Amino acid sequence: MTILSDIPDANEPVLQKLGPAGPNNYKLARRAVDEAISDISPYLTDAELAEAADALHTMVNRWRDQRTA
């Protein structure tokens, strides 16, 4: 599964690598957002895709900031 490629030792059980506030959670969320953006890109104009990507990345960054605060 390509989403897990950014997580060290992804062949190990995933929940073992994802702690409650660990950096791997953020990496996984970013990777999932990037995959989603890639999947929807054929259906959107460049402007719509940029807007969607910005909104999704902002959401993930806000989530990370709330978890680390």
PDB file of N, CA and C in Angstrom:
ATOM      1  N   MET A   1       0.851  -1.176   0.000  1.00  0.00           N
ATOM      2  CA  MET A   1       0.000   0.000   0.000  1.00  0.00           C
ATOM      3  C   MET A   1       0.892   1.232   0.000  1.00  0.00           C
ATOM      4  N   THR A   2       0.756   2.100  -0.967  1.00  0.00           N
ATOM      5  CA  THR A   2       1.656   3.235  -1.106  1.00  0.00           C
ATOM      6  C   THR A   2       1.493   4.277  -0.020  1.00  0.00           C
ATOM      7  N   ILE A   3       0.324   4.389   0.566  1.00  0.00           N
ATOM      8  CA  ILE A   3       0.114   5.382   1.623  1.00  0.00           C
ATOM      9  C   ILE A   3       1.059   5.132   2.793  1.00  0.00           C
ATOM     10  N   LEU A   4       1.390   3.904   3.056  1.00  0.00           N
ATOM     11  CA  LEU A   4       2.236   3.576   4.204  1.00  0.00           C
ATOM     12  C   LEU A   4       3.727   3.682   3.901  1.00  0.00           C
ATOM     13  N   SER A   5       4.099   4.054   2.692  1.00  0.00           N
ATOM     14  CA  SER A   5       5.513   4.058   2.320  1.00  0.00           C
ATOM     15  C   SER A   5       6.336   5.081   3.095  1.00  0.00           C
ATOM     16  N   ASP A   6       5.716   6.114   3.639  1.00  0.00           N
ATOM     17  CA  ASP A   6       6.451   7.125   4.407  1.00  0.00           C
ATOM     18  C   ASP A   6       6.634   6.754   5.866  1.00  0.00           C
ATOM     19  N   ILE A   7       6.064   5.659   6.294  1.00  0.00           N
ATOM     20  CA  ILE A   7       6.142   5.269   7.695  1.00  0.00           C
ATOM     21  C   ILE A   7       7.244   4.229   7.856  1.00  0.00           C
ATOM     22  N   PRO A   8       8.197   4.485   8.763  1.00  0.00           N
ATOM     23  CA  PRO A   8       9.268   3.511   8.964  1.00  0.00           C
ATOM     24  C   PRO A   8       8.697   2.157   9.367  1.00  0.00           C
ATOM     25  N   ASP A   9       9.294   1.102   8.857  1.00  0.00           N
ATOM     26  CA  ASP A   9       8.896  -0.267   9.186  1.00  0.00           C
ATOM     27  C   ASP A   9       7.405  -0.480   8.960  1.00  0.00           C
ATOM     28  N   ALA A  10       6.904  -0.035   7.821  1.00  0.00           N
ATOM     29  CA  ALA A  10       5.470  -0.143   7.528  1.00  0.00           C
ATOM     30  C   ALA A  10       5.005  -1.593   7.441  1.00  0.00           C
ATOM     31  N   ASN A  11       5.939  -2.517   7.350  1.00  0.00           N
ATOM     32  CA  ASN A  11       5.547  -3.922   7.320  1.00  0.00           C
ATOM     33  C   ASN A  11       5.125  -4.415   8.701  1.00  0.00           C
ATOM     34  N   GLU A  12       5.488  -3.675   9.727  1.00  0.00           N
ATOM     35  CA  GLU A  12       5.059  -3.991  11.084  1.00  0.00           C
ATOM     36  C   GLU A  12       3.584  -3.602  11.220  1.00  0.00           C
ATOM     37  N   PRO A  13       2.900  -4.076  12.235  1.00  0.00           N
ATOM     38  CA  PRO A  13       1.506  -3.647  12.437  1.00  0.00           C
ATOM     39  C   PRO A  13       1.420  -2.122  12.511  1.00  0.00           C
ATOM     40  N   VAL A  14       0.527  -1.548  11.723  1.00  0.00           N
ATOM     41  CA  VAL A  14       0.438  -0.091  11.594  1.00  0.00           C
ATOM     42  C   VAL A  14       0.156   0.570  12.928  1.00  0.00           C
ATOM     43  N   LEU A  15      -0.766   0.036  13.712  1.00  0.00           N
ATOM     44  CA  LEU A  15      -1.111   0.680  14.978  1.00  0.00           C
ATOM     45  C   LEU A  15       0.055   0.704  15.942  1.00  0.00           C
ATOM     46  N   GLN A  16       0.991  -0.196  15.772  1.00  0.00           N
ATOM     47  CA  GLN A  16       2.180  -0.207  16.622  1.00  0.00           C
ATOM     48  C   GLN A  16       3.057   1.012  16.319  1.00  0.00           C
ATOM     49  N   LYS A  17       3.025   1.491  15.087  1.00  0.00           N
ATOM     50  CA  LYS A  17       3.856   2.618  14.666  1.00  0.00           C
ATOM     51  C   LYS A  17       3.166   3.964  14.865  1.00  0.00           C
ATOM     52  N   LEU A  18       1.862   3.973  15.015  1.00  0.00           N
ATOM     53  CA  LEU A  18       1.120   5.221  15.151  1.00  0.00           C
ATOM     54  C   LEU A  18       0.769   5.453  16.612  1.00  0.00           C
ATOM     55  N   GLY A  19       1.459   6.384  17.233  1.00  0.00           N
ATOM     56  CA  GLY A  19       1.151   6.736  18.609  1.00  0.00           C
ATOM     57  C   GLY A  19       0.112   7.827  18.650  1.00  0.00           C
ATOM     58  N   PRO A  20      -0.367   8.186  19.820  1.00  0.00           N
ATOM     59  CA  PRO A  20      -1.429   9.189  19.925  1.00  0.00           C
ATOM     60  C   PRO A  20      -1.032  10.562  19.399  1.00  0.00           C
ATOM     61  N   ALA A  21       0.221  10.931  19.490  1.00  0.00           N
ATOM     62  CA  ALA A  21       0.632  12.249  18.986  1.00  0.00           C
ATOM     63  C   ALA A  21       1.931  12.129  18.193  1.00  0.00           C
ATOM     64  N   GLY A  22       2.181  10.979  17.624  1.00  0.00           N
ATOM     65  CA  GLY A  22       3.432  10.749  16.911  1.00  0.00           C
ATOM     66  C   GLY A  22       3.492  11.414  15.553  1.00  0.00           C
ATOM     67  N   PRO A  23       4.709  11.652  15.055  1.00  0.00           N
ATOM     68  CA  PRO A  23       4.876  12.286  13.747  1.00  0.00           C
ATOM     69  C   PRO A  23       4.387  11.411  12.603  1.00  0.00           C
ATOM     70  N   ASN A  24       4.314  10.104  12.823  1.00  0.00           N
ATOM     71  CA  ASN A  24       3.852   9.224  11.752  1.00  0.00           C
ATOM     72  C   ASN A  24       2.375   9.446  11.439  1.00  0.00           C
ATOM     73  N   ASN A  25       1.595   9.887  12.417  1.00  0.00           N
ATOM     74  CA  ASN A  25       0.185  10.194  12.161  1.00  0.00           C
ATOM     75  C   ASN A  25       0.079  11.307  11.124  1.00  0.00           C
ATOM     76  N   TYR A  26       0.896  12.324  11.280  1.00  0.00           N
ATOM     77  CA  TYR A  26       0.897  13.452  10.354  1.00  0.00           C
ATOM     78  C   TYR A  26       1.345  12.994   8.968  1.00  0.00           C
ATOM     79  N   LYS A  27       2.387  12.184   8.917  1.00  0.00           N
ATOM     80  CA  LYS A  27       2.867  11.681   7.632  1.00  0.00           C
ATOM     81  C   LYS A  27       1.789  10.872   6.931  1.00  0.00           C
ATOM     82  N   LEU A  28       1.095  10.037   7.684  1.00  0.00           N
ATOM     83  CA  LEU A  28       0.032   9.224   7.104  1.00  0.00           C
ATOM     84  C   LEU A  28      -1.110  10.100   6.592  1.00  0.00           C
ATOM     85  N   ALA A  29      -1.491  11.111   7.373  1.00  0.00           N
ATOM     86  CA  ALA A  29      -2.567  12.015   6.968  1.00  0.00           C
ATOM     87  C   ALA A  29      -2.170  12.791   5.708  1.00  0.00           C
ATOM     88  N   ARG A  30      -0.950  13.295   5.669  1.00  0.00           N
ATOM     89  CA  ARG A  30      -0.475  14.031   4.485  1.00  0.00           C
ATOM     90  C   ARG A  30      -0.471  13.135   3.256  1.00  0.00           C
ATOM     91  N   ARG A  31      -0.007  11.916   3.451  1.00  0.00           N
ATOM     92  CA  ARG A  31       0.056  10.974   2.332  1.00  0.00           C
ATOM     93  C   ARG A  31      -1.353  10.651   1.824  1.00  0.00           C
ATOM     94  N   ALA A  32      -2.299  10.471   2.742  1.00  0.00           N
ATOM     95  CA  ALA A  32      -3.680  10.186   2.347  1.00  0.00           C
ATOM     96  C   ALA A  32      -4.277  11.362   1.572  1.00  0.00           C
ATOM     97  N   VAL A  33      -3.998  12.576   2.026  1.00  0.00           N
ATOM     98  CA  VAL A  33      -4.484  13.777   1.332  1.00  0.00           C
ATOM     99  C   VAL A  33      -3.861  13.853  -0.060  1.00  0.00           C
ATOM    100  N   ASP A  34      -2.570  13.604  -0.164  1.00  0.00           N
ATOM    101  CA  ASP A  34      -1.912  13.650  -1.468  1.00  0.00           C
ATOM    102  C   ASP A  34      -2.495  12.611  -2.431  1.00  0.00           C
ATOM    103  N   GLU A  35      -2.782  11.427  -1.905  1.00  0.00           N
ATOM    104  CA  GLU A  35      -3.399  10.381  -2.734  1.00  0.00           C
ATOM    105  C   GLU A  35      -4.796  10.809  -3.186  1.00  0.00           C
ATOM    106  N   ALA A  36      -5.564  11.415  -2.282  1.00  0.00           N
ATOM    107  CA  ALA A  36      -6.915  11.871  -2.628  1.00  0.00           C
ATOM    108  C   ALA A  36      -6.858  12.956  -3.700  1.00  0.00           C
ATOM    109  N   ILE A  37      -5.932  13.876  -3.561  1.00  0.00           N
ATOM    110  CA  ILE A  37      -5.771  14.948  -4.550  1.00  0.00           C
ATOM    111  C   ILE A  37      -5.418  14.349  -5.909  1.00  0.00           C
ATOM    112  N   SER A  38      -4.535  13.400  -5.904  1.00  0.00           N
ATOM    113  CA  SER A  38      -4.154  12.734  -7.148  1.00  0.00           C
ATOM    114  C   SER A  38      -5.350  12.030  -7.791  1.00  0.00           C
ATOM    115  N   ASP A  39      -6.153  11.391  -6.947  1.00  0.00           N
ATOM    116  CA  ASP A  39      -7.324  10.660  -7.465  1.00  0.00           C
ATOM    117  C   ASP A  39      -8.376  11.579  -8.075  1.00  0.00           C
ATOM    118  N   ILE A  40      -8.555  12.786  -7.518  1.00  0.00           N
ATOM    119  CA  ILE A  40      -9.600  13.676  -8.021  1.00  0.00           C
ATOM    120  C   ILE A  40      -9.110  14.617  -9.119  1.00  0.00           C
ATOM    121  N   SER A  41      -7.812  14.662  -9.343  1.00  0.00           N
ATOM    122  CA  SER A  41      -7.251  15.628 -10.288  1.00  0.00           C
ATOM    123  C   SER A  41      -7.826  15.544 -11.710  1.00  0.00           C
ATOM    124  N   PRO A  42      -8.159  14.364 -12.230  1.00  0.00           N
ATOM    125  CA  PRO A  42      -8.707  14.348 -13.594  1.00  0.00           C
ATOM    126  C   PRO A  42     -10.085  14.999 -13.725  1.00  0.00           C
ATOM    127  N   TYR A  43     -10.752  15.191 -12.621  1.00  0.00           N
ATOM    128  CA  TYR A  43     -12.132  15.684 -12.653  1.00  0.00           C
ATOM    129  C   TYR A  43     -12.269  17.173 -12.357  1.00  0.00           C
ATOM    130  N   LEU A  44     -11.157  17.831 -12.056  1.00  0.00           N
ATOM    131  CA  LEU A  44     -11.197  19.239 -11.676  1.00  0.00           C
ATOM    132  C   LEU A  44     -10.325  20.083 -12.592  1.00  0.00           C
ATOM    133  N   THR A  45     -10.678  21.348 -12.696  1.00  0.00           N
ATOM    134  CA  THR A  45      -9.804  22.281 -13.411  1.00  0.00           C
ATOM    135  C   THR A  45      -8.582  22.537 -12.539  1.00  0.00           C
ATOM    136  N   ASP A  46      -7.566  23.163 -13.103  1.00  0.00           N
ATOM    137  CA  ASP A  46      -6.360  23.470 -12.333  1.00  0.00           C
ATOM    138  C   ASP A  46      -6.678  24.352 -11.131  1.00  0.00           C
ATOM    139  N   ALA A  47      -7.548  25.337 -11.340  1.00  0.00           N
ATOM    140  CA  ALA A  47      -7.911  26.244 -10.248  1.00  0.00           C
ATOM    141  C   ALA A  47      -8.672  25.508  -9.157  1.00  0.00           C
ATOM    142  N   GLU A  48      -9.611  24.649  -9.543  1.00  0.00           N
ATOM    143  CA  GLU A  48     -10.371  23.872  -8.559  1.00  0.00           C
ATOM    144  C   GLU A  48      -9.459  22.912  -7.794  1.00  0.00           C
ATOM    145  N   LEU A  49      -8.527  22.303  -8.510  1.00  0.00           N
ATOM    146  CA  LEU A  49      -7.597  21.371  -7.870  1.00  0.00           C
ATOM    147  C   LEU A  49      -6.698  22.098  -6.876  1.00  0.00           C
ATOM    148  N   ALA A  50      -6.211  23.259  -7.248  1.00  0.00           N
ATOM    149  CA  ALA A  50      -5.372  24.047  -6.341  1.00  0.00           C
ATOM    150  C   ALA A  50      -6.152  24.443  -5.090  1.00  0.00           C
ATOM    151  N   GLU A  51      -7.405  24.840  -5.271  1.00  0.00           N
ATOM    152  CA  GLU A  51      -8.244  25.220  -4.136  1.00  0.00           C
ATOM    153  C   GLU A  51      -8.505  24.028  -3.216  1.00  0.00           C
ATOM    154  N   ALA A  52      -8.812  22.882  -3.803  1.00  0.00           N
ATOM    155  CA  ALA A  52      -9.061  21.676  -3.006  1.00  0.00           C
ATOM    156  C   ALA A  52      -7.799  21.230  -2.271  1.00  0.00           C
ATOM    157  N   ALA A  53      -6.669  21.254  -2.954  1.00  0.00           N
ATOM    158  CA  ALA A  53      -5.402  20.859  -2.334  1.00  0.00           C
ATOM    159  C   ALA A  53      -5.057  21.780  -1.175  1.00  0.00           C
ATOM    160  N   ASP A  54      -5.236  23.074  -1.383  1.00  0.00           N
ATOM    161  CA  ASP A  54      -4.944  24.030  -0.316  1.00  0.00           C
ATOM    162  C   ASP A  54      -5.845  23.787   0.896  1.00  0.00           C
ATOM    163  N   ALA A  55      -7.127  23.566   0.652  1.00  0.00           N
ATOM    164  CA  ALA A  55      -8.070  23.330   1.752  1.00  0.00           C
ATOM    165  C   ALA A  55      -7.726  22.051   2.511  1.00  0.00           C
ATOM    166  N   LEU A  56      -7.409  20.991   1.786  1.00  0.00           N
ATOM    167  CA  LEU A  56      -7.086  19.720   2.442  1.00  0.00           C
ATOM    168  C   LEU A  56      -5.776  19.795   3.223  1.00  0.00           C
ATOM    169  N   HIS A  57      -4.759  20.425   2.649  1.00  0.00           N
ATOM    170  CA  HIS A  57      -3.490  20.568   3.366  1.00  0.00           C
ATOM    171  C   HIS A  57      -3.647  21.476   4.590  1.00  0.00           C
ATOM    172  N   THR A  58      -4.448  22.516   4.469  1.00  0.00           N
ATOM    173  CA  THR A  58      -4.720  23.388   5.612  1.00  0.00           C
ATOM    174  C   THR A  58      -5.408  22.611   6.723  1.00  0.00           C
ATOM    175  N   MET A  59      -6.364  21.764   6.363  1.00  0.00           N
ATOM    176  CA  MET A  59      -7.079  20.961   7.350  1.00  0.00           C
ATOM    177  C   MET A  59      -6.122  20.028   8.094  1.00  0.00           C
ATOM    178  N   VAL A  60      -5.243  19.361   7.360  1.00  0.00           N
ATOM    179  CA  VAL A  60      -4.288  18.444   7.993  1.00  0.00           C
ATOM    180  C   VAL A  60      -3.317  19.207   8.883  1.00  0.00           C
ATOM    181  N   ASN A  61      -2.849  20.353   8.426  1.00  0.00           N
ATOM    182  CA  ASN A  61      -1.922  21.153   9.239  1.00  0.00           C
ATOM    183  C   ASN A  61      -2.598  21.660  10.511  1.00  0.00           C
ATOM    184  N   ARG A  62      -3.852  22.076  10.405  1.00  0.00           N
ATOM    185  CA  ARG A  62      -4.603  22.535  11.584  1.00  0.00           C
ATOM    186  C   ARG A  62      -4.774  21.387  12.575  1.00  0.00           C
ATOM    187  N   TRP A  63      -5.099  20.214  12.062  1.00  0.00           N
ATOM    188  CA  TRP A  63      -5.247  19.028  12.914  1.00  0.00           C
ATOM    189  C   TRP A  63      -3.935  18.727  13.636  1.00  0.00           C
ATOM    190  N   ARG A  64      -2.813  18.791  12.904  1.00  0.00           N
ATOM    191  CA  ARG A  64      -1.508  18.537  13.522  1.00  0.00           C
ATOM    192  C   ARG A  64      -1.204  19.575  14.600  1.00  0.00           C
ATOM    193  N   ASP A  65      -1.473  20.826  14.306  1.00  0.00           N
ATOM    194  CA  ASP A  65      -1.203  21.894  15.272  1.00  0.00           C
ATOM    195  C   ASP A  65      -2.041  21.734  16.530  1.00  0.00           C
ATOM    196  N   GLN A  66      -3.286  21.313  16.395  1.00  0.00           N
ATOM    197  CA  GLN A  66      -4.154  21.105  17.561  1.00  0.00           C
ATOM    198  C   GLN A  66      -3.650  19.944  18.399  1.00  0.00           C
ATOM    199  N   ARG A  67      -3.145  18.909  17.751  1.00  0.00           N
ATOM    200  CA  ARG A  67      -2.675  17.723  18.469  1.00  0.00           C
ATOM    201  C   ARG A  67      -1.361  17.984  19.198  1.00  0.00           C
ATOM    202  N   THR A  68      -0.532  18.897  18.680  1.00  0.00           N
ATOM    203  CA  THR A  68       0.762  19.149  19.291  1.00  0.00           C
ATOM    204  C   THR A  68       0.740  20.317  20.258  1.00  0.00           C
ATOM    205  N   ALA A  69      -0.392  21.013  20.316  1.00  0.00           N
ATOM    206  CA  ALA A  69      -0.497  22.180  21.231  1.00  0.00           C
ATOM    207  C   ALA A  69      -0.744  21.740  22.658  1.00  0.00           C
TER     208      ALA A  69
END
